[in-house]
PDB file of C-alpha atoms and ligand atoms in Angstrom:
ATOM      1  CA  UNK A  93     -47.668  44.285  34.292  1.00  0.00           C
ATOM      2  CA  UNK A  94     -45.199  46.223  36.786  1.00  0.00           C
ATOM      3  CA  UNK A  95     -42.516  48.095  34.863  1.00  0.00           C
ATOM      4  CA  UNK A  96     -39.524  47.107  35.401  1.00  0.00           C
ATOM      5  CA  UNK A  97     -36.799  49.055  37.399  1.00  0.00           C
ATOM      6  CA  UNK A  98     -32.409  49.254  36.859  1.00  0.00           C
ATOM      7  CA  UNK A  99     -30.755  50.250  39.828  1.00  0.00           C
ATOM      8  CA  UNK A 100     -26.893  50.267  39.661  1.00  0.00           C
ATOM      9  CA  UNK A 101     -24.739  49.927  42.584  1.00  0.00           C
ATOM     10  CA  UNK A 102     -28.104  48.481  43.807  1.00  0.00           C
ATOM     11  CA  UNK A 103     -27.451  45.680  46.089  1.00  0.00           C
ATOM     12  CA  UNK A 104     -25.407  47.789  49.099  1.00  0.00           C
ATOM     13  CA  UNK A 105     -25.951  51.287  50.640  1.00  0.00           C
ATOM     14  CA  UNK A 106     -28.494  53.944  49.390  1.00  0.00           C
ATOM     15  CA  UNK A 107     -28.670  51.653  46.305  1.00  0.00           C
ATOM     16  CA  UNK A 108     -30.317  48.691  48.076  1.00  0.00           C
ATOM     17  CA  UNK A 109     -32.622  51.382  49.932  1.00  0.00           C
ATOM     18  CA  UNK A 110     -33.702  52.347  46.315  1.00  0.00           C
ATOM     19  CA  UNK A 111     -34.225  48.206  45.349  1.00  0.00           C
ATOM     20  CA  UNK A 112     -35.838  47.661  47.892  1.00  0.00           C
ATOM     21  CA  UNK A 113     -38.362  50.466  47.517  1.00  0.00           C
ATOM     22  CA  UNK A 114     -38.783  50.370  44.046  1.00  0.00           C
ATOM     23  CA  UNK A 115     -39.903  46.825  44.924  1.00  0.00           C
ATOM     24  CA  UNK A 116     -42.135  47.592  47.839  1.00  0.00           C
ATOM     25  CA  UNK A 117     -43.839  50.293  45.234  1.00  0.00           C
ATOM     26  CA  UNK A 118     -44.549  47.243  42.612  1.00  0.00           C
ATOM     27  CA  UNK A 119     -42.057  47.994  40.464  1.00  0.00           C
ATOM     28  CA  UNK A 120     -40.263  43.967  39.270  1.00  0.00           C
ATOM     29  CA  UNK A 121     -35.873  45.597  39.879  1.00  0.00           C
ATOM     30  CA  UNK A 122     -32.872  44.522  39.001  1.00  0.00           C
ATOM     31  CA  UNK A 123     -29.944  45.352  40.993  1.00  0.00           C
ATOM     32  CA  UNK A 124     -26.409  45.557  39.218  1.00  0.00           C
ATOM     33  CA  UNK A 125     -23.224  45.360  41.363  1.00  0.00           C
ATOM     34  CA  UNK A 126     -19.483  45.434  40.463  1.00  0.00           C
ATOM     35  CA  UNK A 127     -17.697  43.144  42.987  1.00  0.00           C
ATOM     36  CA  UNK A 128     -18.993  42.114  46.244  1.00  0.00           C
ATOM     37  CA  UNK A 129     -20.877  38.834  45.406  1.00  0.00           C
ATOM     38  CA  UNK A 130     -21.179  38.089  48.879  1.00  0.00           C
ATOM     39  CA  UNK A 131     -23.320  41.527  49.729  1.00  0.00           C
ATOM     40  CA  UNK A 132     -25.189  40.614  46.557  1.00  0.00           C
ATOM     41  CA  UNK A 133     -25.963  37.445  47.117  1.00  0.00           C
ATOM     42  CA  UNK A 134     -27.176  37.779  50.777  1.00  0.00           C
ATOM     43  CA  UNK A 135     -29.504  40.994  49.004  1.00  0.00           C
ATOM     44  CA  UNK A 136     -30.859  38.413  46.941  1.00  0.00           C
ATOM     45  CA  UNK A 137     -31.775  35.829  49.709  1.00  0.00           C
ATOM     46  CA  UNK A 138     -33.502  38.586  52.100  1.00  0.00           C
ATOM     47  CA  UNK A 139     -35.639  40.471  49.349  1.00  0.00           C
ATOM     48  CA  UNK A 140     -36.071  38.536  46.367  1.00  0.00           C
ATOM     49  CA  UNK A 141     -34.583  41.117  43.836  1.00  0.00           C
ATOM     50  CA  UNK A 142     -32.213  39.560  40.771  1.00  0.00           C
ATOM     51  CA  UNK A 143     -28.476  41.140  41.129  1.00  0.00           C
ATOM     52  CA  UNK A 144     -26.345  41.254  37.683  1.00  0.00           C
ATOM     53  CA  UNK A 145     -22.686  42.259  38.567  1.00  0.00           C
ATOM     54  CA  UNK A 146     -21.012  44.055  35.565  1.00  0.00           C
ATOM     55  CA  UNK A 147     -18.737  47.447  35.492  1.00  0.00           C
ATOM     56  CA  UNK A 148     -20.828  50.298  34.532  1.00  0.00           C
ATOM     57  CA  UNK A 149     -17.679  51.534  34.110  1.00  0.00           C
ATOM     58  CA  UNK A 150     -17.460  49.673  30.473  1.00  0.00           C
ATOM     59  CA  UNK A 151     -19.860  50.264  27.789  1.00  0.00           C
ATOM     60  CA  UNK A 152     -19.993  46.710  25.961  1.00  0.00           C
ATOM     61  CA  UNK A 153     -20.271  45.024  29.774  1.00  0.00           C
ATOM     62  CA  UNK A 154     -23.138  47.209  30.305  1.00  0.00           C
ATOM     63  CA  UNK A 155     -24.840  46.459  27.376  1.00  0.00           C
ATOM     64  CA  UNK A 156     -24.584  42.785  27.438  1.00  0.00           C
ATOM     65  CA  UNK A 157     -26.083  43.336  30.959  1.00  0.00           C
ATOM     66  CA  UNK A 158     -28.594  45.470  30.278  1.00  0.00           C
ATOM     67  CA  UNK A 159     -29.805  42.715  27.402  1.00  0.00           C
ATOM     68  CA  UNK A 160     -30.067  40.181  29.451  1.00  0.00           C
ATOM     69  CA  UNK A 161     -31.680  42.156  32.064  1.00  0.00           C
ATOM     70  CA  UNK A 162     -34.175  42.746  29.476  1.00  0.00           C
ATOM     71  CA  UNK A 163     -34.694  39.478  28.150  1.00  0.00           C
ATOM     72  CA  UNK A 164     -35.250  38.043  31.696  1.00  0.00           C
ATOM     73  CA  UNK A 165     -37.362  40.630  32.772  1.00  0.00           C
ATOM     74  CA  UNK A 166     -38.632  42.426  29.898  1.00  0.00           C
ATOM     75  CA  UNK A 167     -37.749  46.438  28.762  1.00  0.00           C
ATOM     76  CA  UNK A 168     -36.329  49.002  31.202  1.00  0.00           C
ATOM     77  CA  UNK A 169     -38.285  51.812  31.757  1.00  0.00           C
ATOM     78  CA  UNK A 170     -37.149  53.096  34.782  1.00  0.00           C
ATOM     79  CA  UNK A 171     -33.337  53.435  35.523  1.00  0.00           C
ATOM     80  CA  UNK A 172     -31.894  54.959  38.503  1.00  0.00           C
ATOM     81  CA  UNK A 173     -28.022  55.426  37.932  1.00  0.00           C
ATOM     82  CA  UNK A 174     -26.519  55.230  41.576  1.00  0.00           C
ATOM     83  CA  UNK A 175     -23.391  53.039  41.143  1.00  0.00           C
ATOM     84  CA  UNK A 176     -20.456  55.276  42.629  1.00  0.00           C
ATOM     85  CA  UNK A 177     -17.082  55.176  44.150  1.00  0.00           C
ATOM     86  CA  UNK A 178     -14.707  57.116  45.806  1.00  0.00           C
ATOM     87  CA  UNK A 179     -11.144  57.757  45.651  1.00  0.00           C
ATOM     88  CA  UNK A 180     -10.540  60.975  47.922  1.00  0.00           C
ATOM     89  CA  UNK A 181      -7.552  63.129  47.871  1.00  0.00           C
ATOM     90  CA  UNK A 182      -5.882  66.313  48.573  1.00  0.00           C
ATOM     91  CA  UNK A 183      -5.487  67.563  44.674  1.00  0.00           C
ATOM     92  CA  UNK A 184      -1.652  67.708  44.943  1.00  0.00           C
ATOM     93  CA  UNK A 185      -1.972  63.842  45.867  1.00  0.00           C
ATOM     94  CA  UNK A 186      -4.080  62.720  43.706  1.00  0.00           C
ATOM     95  CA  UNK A 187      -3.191  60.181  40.741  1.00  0.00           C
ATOM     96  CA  UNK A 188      -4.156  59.684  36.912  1.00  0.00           C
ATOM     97  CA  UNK A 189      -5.529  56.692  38.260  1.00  0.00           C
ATOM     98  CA  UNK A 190      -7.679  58.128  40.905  1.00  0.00           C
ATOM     99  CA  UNK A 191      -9.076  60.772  38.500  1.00  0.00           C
ATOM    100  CA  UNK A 192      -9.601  58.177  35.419  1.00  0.00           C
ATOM    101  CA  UNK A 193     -11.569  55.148  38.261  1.00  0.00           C
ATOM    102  CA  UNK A 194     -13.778  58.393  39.279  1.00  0.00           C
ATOM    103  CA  UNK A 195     -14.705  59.338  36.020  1.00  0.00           C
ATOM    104  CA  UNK A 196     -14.955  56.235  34.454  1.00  0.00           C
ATOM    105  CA  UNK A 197     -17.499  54.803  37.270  1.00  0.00           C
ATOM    106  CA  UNK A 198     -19.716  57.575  38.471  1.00  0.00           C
ATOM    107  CA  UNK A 199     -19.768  59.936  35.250  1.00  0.00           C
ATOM    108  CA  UNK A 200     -19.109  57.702  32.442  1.00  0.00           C
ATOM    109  CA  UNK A 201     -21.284  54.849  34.329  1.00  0.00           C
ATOM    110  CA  UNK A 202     -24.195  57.026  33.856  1.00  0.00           C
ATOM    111  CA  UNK A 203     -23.330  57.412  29.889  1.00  0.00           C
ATOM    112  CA  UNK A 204     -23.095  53.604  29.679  1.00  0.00           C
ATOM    113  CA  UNK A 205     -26.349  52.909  31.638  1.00  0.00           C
ATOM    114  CA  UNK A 206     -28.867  54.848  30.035  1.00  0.00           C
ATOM    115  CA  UNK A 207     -27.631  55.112  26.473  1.00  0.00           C
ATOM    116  CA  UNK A 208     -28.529  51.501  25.665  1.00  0.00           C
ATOM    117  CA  UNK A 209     -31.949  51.591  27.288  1.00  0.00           C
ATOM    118  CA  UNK A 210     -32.722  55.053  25.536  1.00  0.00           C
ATOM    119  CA  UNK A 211     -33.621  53.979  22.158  1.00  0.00           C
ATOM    120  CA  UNK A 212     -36.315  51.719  23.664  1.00  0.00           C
ATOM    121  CA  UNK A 213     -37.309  54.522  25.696  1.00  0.00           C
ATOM    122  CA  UNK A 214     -37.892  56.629  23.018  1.00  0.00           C
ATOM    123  CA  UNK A 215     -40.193  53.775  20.903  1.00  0.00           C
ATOM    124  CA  UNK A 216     -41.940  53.195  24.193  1.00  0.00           C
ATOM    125  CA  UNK A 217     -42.851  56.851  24.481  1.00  0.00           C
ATOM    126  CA  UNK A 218     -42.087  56.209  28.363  1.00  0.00           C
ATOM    127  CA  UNK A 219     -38.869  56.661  30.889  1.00  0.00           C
ATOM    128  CA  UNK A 220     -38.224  57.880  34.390  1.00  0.00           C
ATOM    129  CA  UNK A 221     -34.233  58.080  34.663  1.00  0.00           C
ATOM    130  CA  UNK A 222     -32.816  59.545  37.837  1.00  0.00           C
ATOM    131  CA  UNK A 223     -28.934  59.906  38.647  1.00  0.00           C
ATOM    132  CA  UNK A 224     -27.875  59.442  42.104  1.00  0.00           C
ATOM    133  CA  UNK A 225     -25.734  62.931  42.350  1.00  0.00           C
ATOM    134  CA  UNK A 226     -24.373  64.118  45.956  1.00  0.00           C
ATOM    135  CA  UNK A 227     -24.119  67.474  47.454  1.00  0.00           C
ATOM    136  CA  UNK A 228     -20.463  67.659  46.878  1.00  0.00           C
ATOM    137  CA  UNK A 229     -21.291  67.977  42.926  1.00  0.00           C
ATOM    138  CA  UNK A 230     -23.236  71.504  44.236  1.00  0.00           C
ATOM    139  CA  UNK A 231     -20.306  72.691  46.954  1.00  0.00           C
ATOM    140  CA  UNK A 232     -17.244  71.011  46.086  1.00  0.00           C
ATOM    141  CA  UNK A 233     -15.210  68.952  48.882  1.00  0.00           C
ATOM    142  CA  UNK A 234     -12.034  69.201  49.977  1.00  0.00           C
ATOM    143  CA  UNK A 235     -10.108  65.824  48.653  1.00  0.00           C
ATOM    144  CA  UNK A 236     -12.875  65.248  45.830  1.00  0.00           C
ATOM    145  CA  UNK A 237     -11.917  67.563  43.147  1.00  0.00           C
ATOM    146  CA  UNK A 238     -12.365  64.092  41.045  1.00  0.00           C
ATOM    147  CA  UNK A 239     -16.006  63.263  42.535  1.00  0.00           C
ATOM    148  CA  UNK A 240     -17.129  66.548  42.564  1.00  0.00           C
ATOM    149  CA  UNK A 241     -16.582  67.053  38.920  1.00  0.00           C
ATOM    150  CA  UNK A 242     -18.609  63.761  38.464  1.00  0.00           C
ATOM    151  CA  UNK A 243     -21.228  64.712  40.521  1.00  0.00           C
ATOM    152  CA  UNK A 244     -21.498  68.156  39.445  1.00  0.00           C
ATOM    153  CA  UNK A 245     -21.440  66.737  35.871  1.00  0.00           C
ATOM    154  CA  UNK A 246     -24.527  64.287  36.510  1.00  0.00           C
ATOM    155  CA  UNK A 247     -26.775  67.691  36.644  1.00  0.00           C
ATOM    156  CA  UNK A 248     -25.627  68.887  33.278  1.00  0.00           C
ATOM    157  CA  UNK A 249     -26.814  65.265  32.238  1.00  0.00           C
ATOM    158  CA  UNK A 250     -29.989  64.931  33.519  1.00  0.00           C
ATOM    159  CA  UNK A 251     -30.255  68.966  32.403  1.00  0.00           C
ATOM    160  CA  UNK A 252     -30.011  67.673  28.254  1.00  0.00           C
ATOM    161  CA  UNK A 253     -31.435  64.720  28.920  1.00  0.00           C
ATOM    162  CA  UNK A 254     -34.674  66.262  30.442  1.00  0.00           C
ATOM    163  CA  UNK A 255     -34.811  68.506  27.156  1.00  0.00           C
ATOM    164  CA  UNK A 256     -34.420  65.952  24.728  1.00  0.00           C
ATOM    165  CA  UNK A 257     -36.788  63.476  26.284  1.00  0.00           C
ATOM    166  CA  UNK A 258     -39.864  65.244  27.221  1.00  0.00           C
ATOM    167  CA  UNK A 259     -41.622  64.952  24.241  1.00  0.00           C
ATOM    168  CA  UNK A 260     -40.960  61.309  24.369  1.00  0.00           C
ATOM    169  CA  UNK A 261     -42.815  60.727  27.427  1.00  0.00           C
ATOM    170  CA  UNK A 262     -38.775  60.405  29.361  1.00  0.00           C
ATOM    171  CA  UNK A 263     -38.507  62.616  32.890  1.00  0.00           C
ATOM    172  CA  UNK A 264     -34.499  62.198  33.941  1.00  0.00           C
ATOM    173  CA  UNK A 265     -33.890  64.488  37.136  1.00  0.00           C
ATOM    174  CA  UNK A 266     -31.362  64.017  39.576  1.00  0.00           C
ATOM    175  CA  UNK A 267     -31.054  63.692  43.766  1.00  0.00           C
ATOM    176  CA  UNK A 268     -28.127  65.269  45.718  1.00  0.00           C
ATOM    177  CA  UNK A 269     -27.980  63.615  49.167  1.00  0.00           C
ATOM    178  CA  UNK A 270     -25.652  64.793  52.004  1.00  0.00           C
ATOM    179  CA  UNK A 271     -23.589  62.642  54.110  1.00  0.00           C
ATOM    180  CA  UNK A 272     -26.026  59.163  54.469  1.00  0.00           C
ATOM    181  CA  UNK A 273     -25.080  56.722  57.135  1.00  0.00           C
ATOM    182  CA  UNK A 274     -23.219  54.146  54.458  1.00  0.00           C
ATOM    183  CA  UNK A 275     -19.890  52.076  54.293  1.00  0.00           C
ATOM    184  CA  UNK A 276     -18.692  55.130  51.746  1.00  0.00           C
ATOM    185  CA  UNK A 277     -19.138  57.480  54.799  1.00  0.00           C
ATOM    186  CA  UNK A 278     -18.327  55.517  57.468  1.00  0.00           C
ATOM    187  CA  UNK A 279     -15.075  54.669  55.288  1.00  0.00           C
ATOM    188  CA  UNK A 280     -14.431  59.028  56.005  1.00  0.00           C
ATOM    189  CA  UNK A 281     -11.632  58.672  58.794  1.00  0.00           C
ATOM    190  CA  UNK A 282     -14.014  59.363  62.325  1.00  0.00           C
ATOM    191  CA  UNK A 283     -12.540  62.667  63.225  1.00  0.00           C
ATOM    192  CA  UNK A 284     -13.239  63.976  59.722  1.00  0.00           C
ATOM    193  CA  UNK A 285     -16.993  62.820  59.947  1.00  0.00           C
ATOM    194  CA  UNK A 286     -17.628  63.947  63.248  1.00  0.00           C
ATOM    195  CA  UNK A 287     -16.283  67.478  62.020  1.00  0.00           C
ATOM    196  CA  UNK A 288     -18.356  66.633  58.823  1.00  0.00           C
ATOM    197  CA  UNK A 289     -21.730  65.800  61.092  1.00  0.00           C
ATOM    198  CA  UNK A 290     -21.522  68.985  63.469  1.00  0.00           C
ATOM    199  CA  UNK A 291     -22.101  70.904  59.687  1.00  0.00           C
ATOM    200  CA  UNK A 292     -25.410  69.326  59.215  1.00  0.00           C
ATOM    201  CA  UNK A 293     -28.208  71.120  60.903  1.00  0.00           C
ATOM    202  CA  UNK A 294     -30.463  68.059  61.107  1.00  0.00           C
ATOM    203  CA  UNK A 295     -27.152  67.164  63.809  1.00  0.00           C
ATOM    204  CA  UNK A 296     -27.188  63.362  62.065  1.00  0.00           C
ATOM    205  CA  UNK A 297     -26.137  61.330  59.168  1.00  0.00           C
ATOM    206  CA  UNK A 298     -29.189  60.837  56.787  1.00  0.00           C
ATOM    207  CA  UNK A 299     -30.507  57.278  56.011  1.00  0.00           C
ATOM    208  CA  UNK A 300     -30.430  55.328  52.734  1.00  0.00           C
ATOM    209  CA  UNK A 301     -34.837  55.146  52.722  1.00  0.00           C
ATOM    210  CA  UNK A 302     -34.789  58.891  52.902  1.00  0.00           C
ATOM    211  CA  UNK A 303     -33.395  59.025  49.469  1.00  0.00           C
ATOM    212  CA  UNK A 304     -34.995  56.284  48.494  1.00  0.00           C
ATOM    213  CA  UNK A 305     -38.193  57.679  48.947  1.00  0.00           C
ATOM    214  CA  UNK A 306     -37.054  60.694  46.619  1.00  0.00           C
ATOM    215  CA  UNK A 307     -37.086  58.030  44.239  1.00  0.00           C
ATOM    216  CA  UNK A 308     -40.039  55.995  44.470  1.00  0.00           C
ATOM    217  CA  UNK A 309     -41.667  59.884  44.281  1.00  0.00           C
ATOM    218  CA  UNK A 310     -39.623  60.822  40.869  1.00  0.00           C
ATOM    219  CA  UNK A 311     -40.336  57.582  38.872  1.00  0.00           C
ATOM    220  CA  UNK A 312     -43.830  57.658  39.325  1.00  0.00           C
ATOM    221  CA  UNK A 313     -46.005  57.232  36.297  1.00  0.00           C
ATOM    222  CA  UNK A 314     -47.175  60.881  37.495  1.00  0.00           C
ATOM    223  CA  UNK A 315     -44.179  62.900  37.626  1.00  0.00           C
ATOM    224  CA  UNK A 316     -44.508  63.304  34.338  1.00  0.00           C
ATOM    225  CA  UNK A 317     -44.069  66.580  34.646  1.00  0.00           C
ATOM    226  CA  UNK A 318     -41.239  66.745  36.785  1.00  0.00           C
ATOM    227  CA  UNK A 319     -38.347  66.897  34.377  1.00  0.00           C
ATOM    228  CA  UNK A 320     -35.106  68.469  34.971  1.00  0.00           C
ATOM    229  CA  UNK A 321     -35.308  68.869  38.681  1.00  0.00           C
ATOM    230  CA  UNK A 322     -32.468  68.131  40.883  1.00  0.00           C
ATOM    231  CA  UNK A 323     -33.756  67.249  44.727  1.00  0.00           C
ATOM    232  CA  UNK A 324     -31.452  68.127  47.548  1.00  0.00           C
ATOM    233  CA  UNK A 325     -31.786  65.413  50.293  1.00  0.00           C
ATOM    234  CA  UNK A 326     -28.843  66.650  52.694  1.00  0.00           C
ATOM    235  CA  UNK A 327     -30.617  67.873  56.168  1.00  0.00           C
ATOM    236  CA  UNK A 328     -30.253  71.512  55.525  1.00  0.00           C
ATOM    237  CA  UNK A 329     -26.255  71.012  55.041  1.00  0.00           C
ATOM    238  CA  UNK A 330     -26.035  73.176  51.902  1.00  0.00           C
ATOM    239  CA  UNK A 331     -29.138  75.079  49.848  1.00  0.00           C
ATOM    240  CA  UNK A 332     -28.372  75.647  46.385  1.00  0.00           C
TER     241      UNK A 332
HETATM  242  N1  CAA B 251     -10.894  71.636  54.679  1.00  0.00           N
HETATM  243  C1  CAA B 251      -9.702  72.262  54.811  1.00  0.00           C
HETATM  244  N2  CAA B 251      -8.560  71.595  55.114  1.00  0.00           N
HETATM  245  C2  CAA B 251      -8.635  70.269  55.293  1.00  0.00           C
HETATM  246  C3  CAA B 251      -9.858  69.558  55.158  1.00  0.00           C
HETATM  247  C4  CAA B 251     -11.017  70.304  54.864  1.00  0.00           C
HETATM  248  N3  CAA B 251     -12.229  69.707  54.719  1.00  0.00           N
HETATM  249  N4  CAA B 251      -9.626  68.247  55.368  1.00  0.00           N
HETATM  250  C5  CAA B 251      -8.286  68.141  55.639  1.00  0.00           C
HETATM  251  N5  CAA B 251      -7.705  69.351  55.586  1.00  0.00           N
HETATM  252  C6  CAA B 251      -6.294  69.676  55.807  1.00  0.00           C
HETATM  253  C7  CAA B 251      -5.686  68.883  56.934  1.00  0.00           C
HETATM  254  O1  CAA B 251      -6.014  69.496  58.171  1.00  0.00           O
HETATM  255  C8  CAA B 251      -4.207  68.926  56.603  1.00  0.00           C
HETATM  256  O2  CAA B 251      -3.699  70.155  56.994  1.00  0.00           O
HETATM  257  P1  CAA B 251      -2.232  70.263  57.616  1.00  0.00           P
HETATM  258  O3  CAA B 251      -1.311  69.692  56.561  1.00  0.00           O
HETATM  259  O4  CAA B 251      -2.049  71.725  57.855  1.00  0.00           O
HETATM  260  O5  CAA B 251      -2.271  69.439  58.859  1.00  0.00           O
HETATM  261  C9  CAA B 251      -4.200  68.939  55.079  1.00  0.00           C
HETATM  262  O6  CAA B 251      -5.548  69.273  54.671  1.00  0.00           O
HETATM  263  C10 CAA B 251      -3.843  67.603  54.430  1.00  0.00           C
HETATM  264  O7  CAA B 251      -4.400  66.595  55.201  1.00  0.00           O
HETATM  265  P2  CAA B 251      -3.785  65.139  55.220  1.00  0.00           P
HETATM  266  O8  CAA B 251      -2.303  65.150  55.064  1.00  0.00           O
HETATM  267  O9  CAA B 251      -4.397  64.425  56.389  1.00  0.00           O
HETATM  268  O10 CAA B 251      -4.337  64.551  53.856  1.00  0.00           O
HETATM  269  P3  CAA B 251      -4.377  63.071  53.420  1.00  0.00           P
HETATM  270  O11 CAA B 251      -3.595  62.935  52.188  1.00  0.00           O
HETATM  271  O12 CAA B 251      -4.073  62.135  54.530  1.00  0.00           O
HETATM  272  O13 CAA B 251      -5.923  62.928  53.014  1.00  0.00           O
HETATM  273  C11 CAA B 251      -8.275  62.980  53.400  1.00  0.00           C
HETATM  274  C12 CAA B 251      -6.902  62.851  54.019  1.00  0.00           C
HETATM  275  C13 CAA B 251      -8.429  62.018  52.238  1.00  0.00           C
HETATM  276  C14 CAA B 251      -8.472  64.394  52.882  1.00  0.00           C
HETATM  277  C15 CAA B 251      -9.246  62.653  54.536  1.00  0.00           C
HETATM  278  O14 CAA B 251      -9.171  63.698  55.475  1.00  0.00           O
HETATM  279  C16 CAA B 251     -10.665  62.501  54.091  1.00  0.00           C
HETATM  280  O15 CAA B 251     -11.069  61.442  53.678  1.00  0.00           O
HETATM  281  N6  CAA B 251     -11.471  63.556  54.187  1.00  0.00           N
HETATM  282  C17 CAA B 251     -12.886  63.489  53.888  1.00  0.00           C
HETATM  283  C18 CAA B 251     -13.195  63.880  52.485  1.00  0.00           C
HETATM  284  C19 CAA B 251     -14.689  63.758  52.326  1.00  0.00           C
HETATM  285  O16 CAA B 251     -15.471  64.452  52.933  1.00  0.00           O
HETATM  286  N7  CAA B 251     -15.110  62.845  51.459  1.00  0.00           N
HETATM  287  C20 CAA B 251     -16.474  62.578  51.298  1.00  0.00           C
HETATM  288  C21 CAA B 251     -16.689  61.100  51.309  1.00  0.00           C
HETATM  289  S1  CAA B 251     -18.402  60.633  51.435  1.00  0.00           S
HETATM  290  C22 CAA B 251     -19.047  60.952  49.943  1.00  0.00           C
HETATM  291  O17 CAA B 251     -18.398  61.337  49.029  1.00  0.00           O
HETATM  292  C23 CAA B 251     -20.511  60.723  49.800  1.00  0.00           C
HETATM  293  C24 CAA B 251     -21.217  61.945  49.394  1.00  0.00           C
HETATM  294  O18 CAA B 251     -21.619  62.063  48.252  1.00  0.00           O
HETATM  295  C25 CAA B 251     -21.486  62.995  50.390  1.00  0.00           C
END
């Protein structure tokens, strides 16, 4: 039986990219979304994979989801925690409210998606959890001081998650791509991303299937001893 496979924010951008590998690899997926039913449901007509839309953002939404994920498909063993927004700002403009939708999506997200599907983990002896970080949680970004905290915070998550799972058969390491051709980026105002593009040595935006990739590679059955790890996917923009 293929195990089954959570992306969130999987039906758009990098997350779709990760779907649709995870699928191509044999894994059965389930791709959560927050809004766009339209983008969801067209995902759903061209590859096959079930979307669930909840906020990951709201712990009792995500666990409903994640049950009925489960009973439809069976248990979760691989989760890849990718849902993220942005709400970018110089830090002298930035609101309560653009701080608290950060945090609340991208850092506590990740909090709400894995905790339910841990315990099961843990019976199972078996889990491959990677969090979808960025290379503005490793440099900081002008007008992110909100994201950046989130991203940066993933590591420290998959950091104490990687210690407290390994004896329980559960890997959780993290990816940091650069600037990947997706609506987020292309949402960067064009002079500001041209500016952003002549920084990255490869001299292009990266593409969703390059991080995808990452993650087919991390949730193998195999990497079991890859635990910990965060992979920087960002064409030689930044080297930590
Ligand atoms: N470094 C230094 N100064 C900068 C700067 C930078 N990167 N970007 C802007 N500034 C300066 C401006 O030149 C301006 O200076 P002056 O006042 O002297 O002219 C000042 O900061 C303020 O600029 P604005 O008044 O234009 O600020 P604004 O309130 O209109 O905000 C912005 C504009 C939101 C910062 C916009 O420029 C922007 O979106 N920048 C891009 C931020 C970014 O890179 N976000 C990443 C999104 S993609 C992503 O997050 C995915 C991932 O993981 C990689």
């Amino acid at each position: 039986m293929s195990r089954v496979a959570l992306v969130t924010g999987g039906s758009r951008g990098i997350g779709a990219a990760i779907s649709t590998a995870l699928k191509e690899a044999g894994y059965t997926v389930a791709a959560t979304y927050a809004g766009n039913d339209e983008a969801a449901k067209s995902f759903t007509d061209s590859t096959g994979i079930k979307t669930y839309k909840w906020n990951v953002g709201s712990y009792e939404e995500s666990k409903a989801g994640i049950e009925k994920v489960e009973s439809d498909l069976g248990p979760i063993e691989v989760v890849v925690a990718n849902a993220g927004i942005t709400r970018d700002a110089p830090f002298h403009k930035m609101t309560p409210e653009q701080w608290h939708e950060v945090i609340d999506t991208n850092l506590t997200g990740v909090f709400n998606t894995v905790h339910p599907i841990w315990p099961g983990m843990r019976e199972r002896k078996f889990g491959r959890i990677v969090v979808i970080s960025s290379i503005n949680g490793q440099k900081g970004q002008f007008a992110q001081v909100n994201y950046a905290a989130t991203k940066a915070g993933d590591i420290g998550i998959i950091k104490s998650l990687a210690q407290e799972g390994a004896r329980a058969g559960i890997t959780a390491n993290a990816i940091c791509p650069g600037y990947i051709g997706t609506d987020m980026v292309m949402a960067v105002p064009e002079k500001v991303r041209e500016s952003i593009i002549a920084q990255i040595p490869a001299g292009r935006l990266g593409e969703p299937e390059e991080i995808a990739r990452a993650v087919v590679f991390l949730v193998a059955d195999d990497a079991s001893f890859i635990n910990g790890s965060t992979i920087t996917a960002n064409g030689g923009q930044y080297f930590v």
